[in-house]
Coordinates of N, CA and C in Angstrom, one line a residue:
X263 N 113.3 88.1 192.2 CA 114.0 88.0 190.9 C 113.5 89.2 190.0
X264 N 114.5 90.1 189.6 CA 114.1 91.2 188.8 C 114.5 90.9 187.4
X265 N 113.6 91.1 186.4 CA 113.9 90.8 185.0 C 113.8 92.1 184.3
X266 N 114.9 92.6 183.7 CA 114.9 93.8 182.9 C 113.9 93.8 181.8
X267 N 113.3 94.9 181.4 CA 112.3 95.0 180.4 C 112.8 94.5 179.0
X268 N 114.1 94.5 178.8 CA 114.7 94.1 177.5 C 114.7 92.6 177.3
X269 N 114.4 91.8 178.4 CA 114.5 90.3 178.3 C 113.4 89.8 177.4
X270 N 113.7 88.9 176.5 CA 112.8 88.3 175.5 C 112.4 86.9 176.0
X271 N 111.2 86.6 176.1 CA 110.8 85.2 176.5 C 111.4 84.2 175.5
X272 N 111.5 83.0 176.0 CA 112.0 81.9 175.1 C 111.3 80.6 175.5
X273 N 111.8 79.5 175.1 CA 111.1 78.2 175.3 C 111.8 77.3 176.3
X274 N 112.7 77.9 177.1 CA 113.5 77.1 178.0 C 112.7 76.2 179.0
X275 N 111.7 76.8 179.6 CA 110.9 76.0 180.5 C 110.1 74.9 179.8
X276 N 109.5 75.3 178.6 CA 108.7 74.3 177.8 C 109.6 73.2 177.4
X277 N 110.9 73.5 177.0 CA 111.7 72.4 176.5 C 112.0 71.4 177.5
X278 N 112.1 71.8 178.8 CA 112.3 70.8 179.8 C 111.2 69.8 179.9
X279 N 110.0 70.2 179.6 CA 108.8 69.3 179.5 C 108.8 68.5 178.2
X280 N 109.2 69.2 177.1 CA 109.2 68.5 175.8 C 110.2 67.3 175.9
X281 N 111.3 67.5 176.5 CA 112.3 66.4 176.6 C 111.8 65.2 177.3
X282 N 110.8 65.4 178.1 CA 110.2 64.3 178.9 C 108.9 63.7 178.2
X283 N 108.7 64.2 176.9 CA 107.6 63.7 176.2 C 106.3 64.4 176.4
X284 N 106.3 65.5 177.1 CA 105.1 66.3 177.4 C 105.0 67.5 176.5
X285 N 104.4 67.3 175.3 CA 104.5 68.3 174.3 C 103.4 69.4 174.3
X286 N 102.3 69.1 175.0 CA 101.2 70.1 175.2 C 101.4 70.8 176.5
X287 N 102.2 71.9 176.5 CA 102.5 72.6 177.7 C 101.7 73.9 177.8
X288 N 100.9 74.0 178.9 CA 100.1 75.2 179.1 C 100.8 76.2 179.9
X289 N 100.8 77.4 179.5 CA 101.2 78.5 180.3 C 100.0 79.1 181.0
X290 N 100.2 79.5 182.3 CA 99.2 80.0 183.1 C 99.6 81.3 183.8
X291 N 98.8 82.3 183.7 CA 99.1 83.6 184.4 C 97.8 84.3 184.8
X292 N 97.9 85.2 185.7 CA 96.8 85.9 186.3 C 97.0 87.4 186.2
X293 N 95.8 88.1 186.3 CA 95.9 89.6 186.4 C 94.9 90.0 187.5
X294 N 95.3 91.0 188.3 CA 94.4 91.6 189.2 C 94.4 91.0 190.6
X295 N 95.5 90.3 191.0 CA 95.5 89.8 192.4 C 95.5 90.9 193.4
X296 N 96.2 92.0 193.1 CA 96.4 93.0 194.2 C 95.4 94.1 194.1
X297 N 94.4 94.0 193.2 CA 93.4 95.0 193.1 C 92.4 95.0 194.3
X298 N 91.8 96.1 194.5 CA 90.8 96.2 195.6 C 89.4 95.9 195.1
X299 N 89.2 95.9 193.8 CA 87.9 95.7 193.2 C 88.0 94.9 191.9
X300 N 86.9 94.3 191.5 CA 86.9 93.5 190.3 C 87.4 92.1 190.5
X301 N 87.4 91.3 189.4 CA 87.9 89.9 189.6 C 89.4 89.7 189.5
X302 N 89.8 88.6 190.0 CA 91.2 88.1 189.6 C 90.9 87.2 188.4
X303 N 91.7 87.4 187.3 CA 91.5 86.8 186.0 C 92.6 85.9 185.7
X304 N 92.4 84.7 185.3 CA 93.4 83.7 185.0 C 93.2 83.2 183.6
X305 N 94.3 83.1 182.9 CA 94.3 82.6 181.5 C 95.3 81.4 181.4
X306 N 94.9 80.4 180.6 CA 95.7 79.3 180.3 C 95.8 79.1 178.8
X307 N 97.1 78.9 178.3 CA 97.3 78.9 176.9 C 98.3 77.8 176.5
X308 N 97.9 77.0 175.5 CA 98.8 76.0 174.9 C 99.2 76.5 173.6
X309 N 100.5 76.8 173.4 CA 101.0 77.2 172.1 C 101.5 76.0 171.3
X310 N 101.6 76.1 170.0 CA 102.2 75.0 169.2 C 103.6 74.8 169.6
X311 N 104.0 73.5 169.8 CA 105.3 73.2 170.2 C 106.3 73.2 169.1
X312 N 106.4 74.3 168.4 CA 107.3 74.4 167.2 C 108.5 75.3 167.5
X313 N 108.6 75.8 168.7 CA 109.7 76.7 169.1 C 109.8 77.9 168.2
X314 N 108.7 78.3 167.6 CA 108.7 79.6 166.8 C 108.9 80.8 167.7
X315 N 109.3 81.9 167.1 CA 109.4 83.1 167.9 C 108.1 83.9 167.7
X316 N 107.7 84.5 168.8 CA 106.5 85.3 168.9 C 106.7 86.7 169.4
X317 N 105.9 87.6 169.2 CA 106.1 88.9 169.8 C 105.6 89.0 171.2
X318 N 105.1 87.9 171.8 CA 104.5 88.0 173.1 C 105.5 88.4 174.2
X319 N 105.1 89.3 175.1 CA 105.9 89.7 176.2 C 105.0 89.8 177.4
X320 N 105.6 89.9 178.6 CA 104.9 90.2 179.8 C 104.0 91.4 179.5
X321 N 102.7 91.3 179.8 CA 101.8 92.3 179.5 C 102.1 93.7 180.1
X322 N 102.8 93.6 181.2 CA 103.2 94.9 181.9 C 104.2 95.7 181.2
X323 N 104.9 95.0 180.2 CA 105.9 95.7 179.4 C 105.4 96.4 178.2
X324 N 104.1 96.2 177.9 CA 103.5 96.6 176.6 C 102.4 97.7 176.8
X325 N 102.2 98.5 175.8 CA 101.1 99.4 175.8 C 99.7 98.7 175.7
X326 N 98.7 99.4 176.0 CA 97.3 98.8 175.9 C 97.1 98.3 174.4
X327 N 97.5 99.2 173.4 CA 97.3 98.8 172.0 C 98.1 97.5 171.7
X328 N 99.3 97.4 172.1 CA 100.1 96.3 171.9 C 99.5 95.0 172.5
X329 N 99.0 95.2 173.7 CA 98.4 94.0 174.4 C 97.2 93.5 173.7
X330 N 96.4 94.4 173.2 CA 95.2 94.0 172.4 C 95.6 93.3 171.1
X331 N 96.6 93.8 170.4 CA 97.0 93.3 169.2 C 97.6 91.9 169.4
X332 N 98.5 91.7 170.4 CA 99.2 90.5 170.6 C 98.2 89.4 171.2
X333 N 97.2 89.9 172.0 CA 96.3 89.0 172.5 C 95.5 88.3 171.4
X334 N 95.2 89.1 170.4 CA 94.5 88.5 169.2 C 95.3 87.5 168.5
X335 N 96.6 87.7 168.4 CA 97.5 86.8 167.8 C 97.5 85.5 168.7
X336 N 97.6 85.6 170.0 CA 97.5 84.4 170.8 C 96.3 83.6 170.5
X337 N 95.1 84.2 170.4 CA 93.9 83.5 170.2 C 93.9 82.8 168.8
X338 N 94.6 83.4 167.9 CA 94.7 82.8 166.5 C 95.7 81.6 166.4
X339 N 96.8 81.7 167.1 CA 97.8 80.7 167.0 C 97.7 79.6 168.0
X340 N 97.1 79.8 169.1 CA 97.1 78.8 170.2 C 96.4 77.5 169.8
X341 N 96.9 76.4 170.3 CA 96.2 75.1 170.2 C 95.0 75.1 171.0
X342 N 95.0 75.8 172.2 CA 93.9 75.9 173.1 C 94.1 77.1 174.0
X343 N 93.1 77.7 174.4 CA 93.2 78.8 175.4 C 91.9 78.9 176.2
X344 N 91.9 79.4 177.4 CA 90.8 79.7 178.2 C 91.1 80.8 179.2
X345 N 90.0 81.5 179.5 CA 90.1 82.6 180.5 C 89.0 82.4 181.5
X346 N 89.3 82.5 182.8 CA 88.3 82.4 183.9 C 88.5 83.5 184.9
X347 N 87.4 83.9 185.5 CA 87.4 84.9 186.5 C 87.1 84.3 187.9
X348 N 87.7 84.9 188.9 CA 87.2 84.7 190.3 C 86.7 86.1 190.8
X349 N 85.4 86.2 191.1 CA 84.8 87.4 191.4 C 84.9 87.8 192.9
X350 N 84.6 89.0 193.3 CA 84.9 89.4 194.7 C 84.2 88.4 195.7
X351 N 83.0 87.9 195.5 CA 82.4 87.0 196.5 C 83.3 85.8 196.7
X352 N 83.8 85.2 195.6 CA 84.7 84.0 195.7 C 86.0 84.4 196.4
X353 N 86.5 85.6 196.0 CA 87.8 86.0 196.7 C 87.6 86.2 198.2
X354 N 86.5 86.8 198.5 CA 86.2 87.0 200.0 C 86.0 85.7 200.7
X355 N 85.4 84.7 200.0 CA 85.2 83.4 200.6 C 86.4 82.5 200.7
X356 N 87.3 82.5 199.7 CA 88.4 81.6 199.6 C 89.7 82.3 200.0
X357 N 89.8 83.5 200.0 CA 91.0 84.4 200.0 C 91.6 84.5 198.6
X358 N 92.4 85.5 198.4 CA 92.8 85.8 197.0 C 93.6 84.7 196.4
X359 N 94.5 84.0 197.2 CA 95.3 82.9 196.6 C 94.4 81.7 196.3
X360 N 93.5 81.4 197.2 CA 92.6 80.3 196.9 C 91.7 80.5 195.7
X361 N 91.2 81.8 195.6 CA 90.4 82.1 194.4 C 91.2 82.1 193.1
X362 N 92.4 82.5 193.2 CA 93.3 82.4 192.0 C 93.5 81.0 191.6
X363 N 93.8 80.1 192.5 CA 93.9 78.7 192.2 C 92.6 78.1 191.6
X364 N 91.5 78.5 192.2 CA 90.2 78.0 191.7 C 90.0 78.4 190.2
X365 N 90.2 79.7 189.9 CA 90.1 80.1 188.6 C 91.0 79.4 187.6
X366 N 92.3 79.2 188.1 CA 93.3 78.5 187.3 C 92.8 77.1 186.9
X367 N 92.3 76.4 187.9 CA 91.8 75.1 187.7 C 90.6 75.0 186.7
X368 N 89.8 76.0 186.8 CA 88.6 76.1 185.8 C 89.2 76.3 184.4
X369 N 90.1 77.3 184.3 CA 90.7 77.5 183.0 C 91.4 76.3 182.4
X370 N 92.1 75.6 183.2 CA 92.8 74.4 182.7 C 91.8 73.3 182.3
X371 N 90.8 73.2 183.0 CA 89.8 72.2 182.7 C 89.1 72.4 181.4
X372 N 89.1 73.7 180.9 CA 88.4 74.0 179.6 C 89.3 73.8 178.4
X373 N 90.6 73.6 178.6 CA 91.5 73.4 177.5 C 91.3 72.1 176.7
X374 N 91.2 72.2 175.5 CA 90.9 71.1 174.6 C 91.8 71.3 173.3
X375 N 92.8 70.5 173.2 CA 93.3 69.3 173.9 C 93.8 69.7 175.3
X376 N 93.8 68.7 176.2 CA 94.2 68.9 177.6 C 95.7 69.1 177.6
X377 N 96.2 69.8 178.6 CA 97.7 70.0 178.7 C 98.3 68.7 179.3
X378 N 99.6 68.5 179.0 CA 100.4 67.5 179.6 C 101.4 67.9 180.6
X379 N 101.6 69.3 180.7 CA 102.5 69.9 181.6 C 102.1 71.3 181.7
X380 N 102.6 72.0 182.8 CA 102.3 73.4 183.0 C 103.5 74.2 183.3
X381 N 103.5 75.5 182.9 CA 104.4 76.5 183.3 C 103.6 77.7 183.8
X382 N 103.8 78.1 185.1 CA 103.1 79.2 185.7 C 104.0 80.3 186.2
X383 N 103.4 81.4 186.4 CA 104.2 82.5 187.0 C 104.2 82.4 188.5
X384 N 105.0 81.5 189.0 CA 105.1 81.3 190.4 C 103.8 80.9 191.1
X385 N 102.9 80.3 190.4 CA 101.6 79.9 190.9 C 101.7 78.4 191.1
X386 N 101.9 78.0 192.4 CA 102.2 76.6 192.7 C 100.9 75.8 192.8
X387 N 100.3 75.5 191.7 CA 99.0 74.8 191.7 C 99.2 73.3 192.1
X388 N 98.1 72.9 192.8 CA 98.1 71.4 193.2 C 97.5 70.7 192.0
X389 N 98.3 70.1 191.2 CA 97.9 69.3 190.0 C 98.7 68.1 189.9
X390 N 98.2 67.1 189.2 CA 98.9 65.9 188.9 C 99.9 66.0 187.8
X391 N 99.8 67.1 187.0 CA 100.7 67.3 185.9 C 102.1 67.8 186.3
X392 N 103.1 67.5 185.5 CA 104.4 68.2 185.8 C 104.3 69.7 185.7
X393 N 104.9 70.3 186.7 CA 104.7 71.8 186.9 C 106.0 72.5 187.1
X394 N 106.2 73.6 186.3 CA 107.3 74.5 186.5 C 106.7 75.8 186.9
X395 N 107.1 76.4 188.0 CA 106.5 77.6 188.6 C 107.6 78.6 188.9
X396 N 108.4 79.1 188.0 CA 109.5 80.0 188.3 C 108.9 81.4 188.5
X397 N 109.6 82.3 189.3 CA 109.1 83.6 189.4 C 109.4 84.4 188.1
X398 N 108.5 85.3 187.8 CA 108.6 86.2 186.6 C 108.6 85.4 185.3
X399 N 107.9 84.3 185.3 CA 107.7 83.4 184.1 C 107.0 84.2 183.0
X400 N 106.2 85.2 183.3 CA 105.5 86.0 182.3 C 106.5 86.7 181.4
X401 N 107.7 87.0 181.9 CA 108.8 87.7 181.1 C 109.7 86.7 180.5
X402 N 109.7 85.4 180.9 CA 110.7 84.4 180.5 C 110.2 83.3 179.6
X403 N 108.9 83.1 179.7 CA 108.3 82.0 178.9 C 107.3 82.5 177.9
X404 N 107.4 82.0 176.7 CA 106.4 82.4 175.6 C 105.0 82.0 176.1
X405 N 104.8 80.8 176.6 CA 103.5 80.3 177.0 C 102.9 81.2 178.1
X406 N 103.7 81.5 179.1 CA 103.1 82.3 180.2 C 102.9 83.7 179.7
X407 N 103.8 84.3 178.9 CA 103.6 85.6 178.3 C 102.3 85.7 177.6
X408 N 102.0 84.6 176.8 CA 100.7 84.6 176.1 C 99.5 84.6 177.0
X409 N 99.6 83.8 178.1 CA 98.6 83.8 179.1 C 98.4 85.1 179.8
X410 N 99.5 85.8 180.0 CA 99.5 87.1 180.6 C 98.7 88.1 179.8
X411 N 98.9 88.0 178.4 CA 98.2 88.9 177.5 C 96.7 88.7 177.6
X412 N 96.3 87.5 177.6 CA 94.9 87.2 177.6 C 94.2 87.6 179.0
X413 N 94.9 87.3 180.0 CA 94.4 87.6 181.4 C 94.3 89.1 181.5
X414 N 95.3 89.9 181.1 CA 95.3 91.3 181.3 C 94.2 92.0 180.4
X415 N 94.1 91.6 179.2 CA 93.2 92.3 178.3 C 91.7 91.9 178.6
X416 N 91.5 90.7 179.0 CA 90.1 90.3 179.4 C 89.7 91.0 180.7
X417 N 90.7 91.1 181.7 CA 90.3 91.8 182.9 C 90.1 93.3 182.7
X418 N 90.9 93.9 181.8 CA 90.7 95.3 181.5 C 89.3 95.5 180.9
X419 N 88.8 94.6 180.1 CA 87.5 94.7 179.5 C 86.5 94.7 180.6
X420 N 86.6 93.8 181.5 CA 85.7 93.7 182.6 C 85.6 95.0 183.4
X421 N 86.8 95.5 183.7 CA 86.9 96.8 184.5 C 86.2 97.9 183.8
X422 N 86.2 97.9 182.4 CA 85.5 99.0 181.7 C 84.0 98.8 181.9
X423 N 83.5 97.6 181.9 CA 82.1 97.3 182.2 C 81.7 97.7 183.6
X424 N 82.6 97.5 184.6 CA 82.3 97.9 185.9 C 82.4 99.4 186.1
X425 N 83.2 100.0 185.3 CA 83.3 101.5 185.3 C 81.9 102.1 184.9
X426 N 81.3 101.5 183.9 CA 80.0 101.9 183.4 C 78.9 101.6 184.5
X427 N 79.0 100.5 185.2 CA 78.0 100.2 186.2 C 78.2 101.0 187.5
X428 N 79.4 101.4 187.8 CA 79.7 102.2 189.0 C 80.4 103.5 188.7
X429 N 79.7 104.4 188.0 CA 80.4 105.7 187.6 C 81.0 106.4 188.8
X430 N 82.1 107.1 188.6 CA 82.7 107.9 189.7 C 83.8 107.2 190.4
X431 N 84.0 105.9 190.2 CA 85.1 105.2 190.9 C 86.4 105.2 190.1
X432 N 86.3 105.4 188.9 CA 87.5 105.4 188.1 C 88.0 104.1 187.7
X433 N 87.2 103.1 187.7 CA 87.7 101.7 187.4 C 88.3 101.6 186.0
X434 N 87.9 102.4 185.0 CA 88.5 102.3 183.7 C 89.9 102.8 183.7
X435 N 90.3 103.7 184.6 CA 91.6 104.2 184.7 C 92.6 103.3 185.6
X436 N 92.2 103.1 186.8 CA 93.1 102.4 187.8 C 92.8 100.9 187.8
X437 N 91.8 100.5 187.2 CA 91.5 99.0 187.1 C 91.2 98.4 188.4
X438 N 90.8 99.2 189.4 CA 90.5 98.6 190.7 C 91.6 98.6 191.7
X439 N 92.8 99.0 191.3 CA 93.9 99.0 192.2 C 93.8 100.2 193.2
X440 N 94.7 100.3 194.1 CA 94.6 101.3 195.2 C 95.1 102.6 194.9
X441 N 94.7 103.2 193.8 CA 95.2 104.5 193.4 C 94.6 105.6 194.4
X442 N 95.2 106.8 194.5 CA 94.6 107.8 195.4 C 93.2 108.2 194.9
X443 N 92.9 108.2 193.6 CA 91.6 108.6 193.2 C 90.6 107.5 193.6
X444 N 91.0 106.2 193.6 CA 90.1 105.2 194.0 C 89.8 105.3 195.5
X445 N 90.8 105.5 196.3 CA 90.6 105.7 197.8 C 89.7 106.9 198.0
X446 N 89.9 108.0 197.3 CA 89.0 109.2 197.5 C 87.6 108.9 197.2
X447 N 87.4 108.1 196.1 CA 86.0 107.8 195.7 C 85.4 106.9 196.7
X448 N 86.1 106.0 197.3 CA 85.6 105.1 198.3 C 85.1 105.9 199.5
X449 N 85.9 106.9 199.9 CA 85.5 107.7 201.1 C 84.3 108.5 200.8
X450 N 84.2 109.0 199.5 CA 83.1 109.8 199.1 C 81.8 109.1 198.9
X451 N 81.9 107.9 198.2 CA 80.8 107.2 197.7 C 80.5 105.9 198.4
X452 N 81.4 105.3 199.1 CA 81.2 104.0 199.8 C 81.7 102.8 199.0
X453 N 81.5 101.7 199.5 CA 81.9 100.4 198.9 C 80.8 99.8 198.0
X454 N 81.2 99.3 196.9 CA 80.2 98.7 195.9 C 80.3 97.2 196.0
X455 N 79.4 96.6 195.3 CA 79.5 95.1 195.1 C 80.6 94.6 194.3
X456 N 81.3 95.5 193.6 CA 82.5 95.2 192.9 C 83.8 95.1 193.7
X457 N 83.7 95.5 195.0 CA 84.8 95.6 195.8 C 85.0 94.3 196.6
X458 N 86.3 94.0 197.0 CA 86.7 92.8 197.7 C 86.7 93.2 199.2
X459 N 85.6 92.8 199.9 CA 85.4 93.2 201.2 C 86.4 92.6 202.2
X460 N 87.0 91.5 201.8 CA 88.0 90.9 202.7 C 89.4 91.6 202.7
X461 N 89.6 92.5 201.7 CA 90.9 93.2 201.6 C 90.9 94.3 202.6
X462 N 92.1 94.4 203.2 CA 92.2 95.3 204.4 C 91.7 96.7 204.2
X463 N 92.1 97.4 203.1 CA 91.6 98.8 202.9 C 90.0 98.9 202.9
X464 N 89.4 97.9 202.2 CA 87.9 97.9 202.1 C 87.3 97.5 203.5
X465 N 87.9 96.5 204.1 CA 87.4 96.1 205.4 C 87.5 97.2 206.4
X466 N 88.6 98.0 206.3 CA 88.7 99.2 207.3 C 87.6 100.2 207.0
X467 N 87.3 100.5 205.7 CA 86.3 101.4 205.4 C 84.9 100.9 205.9
X468 N 84.6 99.7 205.7 CA 83.3 99.1 206.2 C 83.2 99.2 207.7
X469 N 84.3 99.2 208.4 CA 84.2 99.3 209.8 C 84.0 100.7 210.4
X470 N 84.1 101.7 209.5 CA 83.9 103.1 209.9 C 82.4 103.4 210.0
X471 N 82.0 104.4 210.8 CA 80.6 104.8 211.0 C 80.0 105.1 209.6
X472 N 78.8 104.7 209.4 CA 78.1 104.9 208.2 C 78.0 106.4 207.8
X473 N 78.0 107.3 208.8 CA 77.9 108.7 208.5 C 79.1 109.3 207.7
X474 N 80.2 108.5 207.7 CA 81.4 109.0 207.0 C 81.3 108.7 205.5
X475 N 80.3 108.0 205.1 CA 80.1 107.6 203.7 C 79.0 108.4 203.0
X476 N 79.2 108.6 201.7 CA 78.1 109.1 200.9 C 77.2 107.9 200.5
X477 N 76.2 108.1 199.7 CA 75.4 107.0 199.3 C 76.1 106.1 198.2
X478 N 76.3 104.8 198.5 CA 77.0 104.0 197.5 C 76.2 103.8 196.2
X479 N 76.8 103.6 195.1 CA 76.1 103.3 193.9 C 75.4 102.0 194.0

């Protein structure tokens, strides 16, 4: 499902839960599932059920400055919010989907008040709560867009920290994704503890003779 950038989120998915008496609806979204390094980060947000309009959008449609500004608004207006990471060791142990689900469950468990229903961006969590999991919900649902903003900005902050810990890999720029500069740095410097060793490009590098690598940080 392709959603044009001009689409504005609304409350359609939340209203389906409100009609059934579930007024605390948590939006859930993640950032970093496809990256080669760093955590996958999951946010859960319960917005007031007032059907107000917000400036929240899918984080991919916004500039970094807009994301930071709107993420602060989310934290100010939300009834509850939480952000959790699954780090590379957990990703390698559980696989990326399993680690994403684990981080989502941790984030949901921290919400106070607790949610009565969920809307996720096609993340089909195993929960006892009513769940809507449409594709591209981060562009269609205010709650999921809010979660998208928190997940993206918090993960970007972590990648800046990893950039300082592992200079030369460019984490601050490509955020751990498979950019050409990232691939080049891996061949020159080797694999770090921030990398997901179960991911095919990293696994392939680790299987090469050690003489092909420089000294890792």
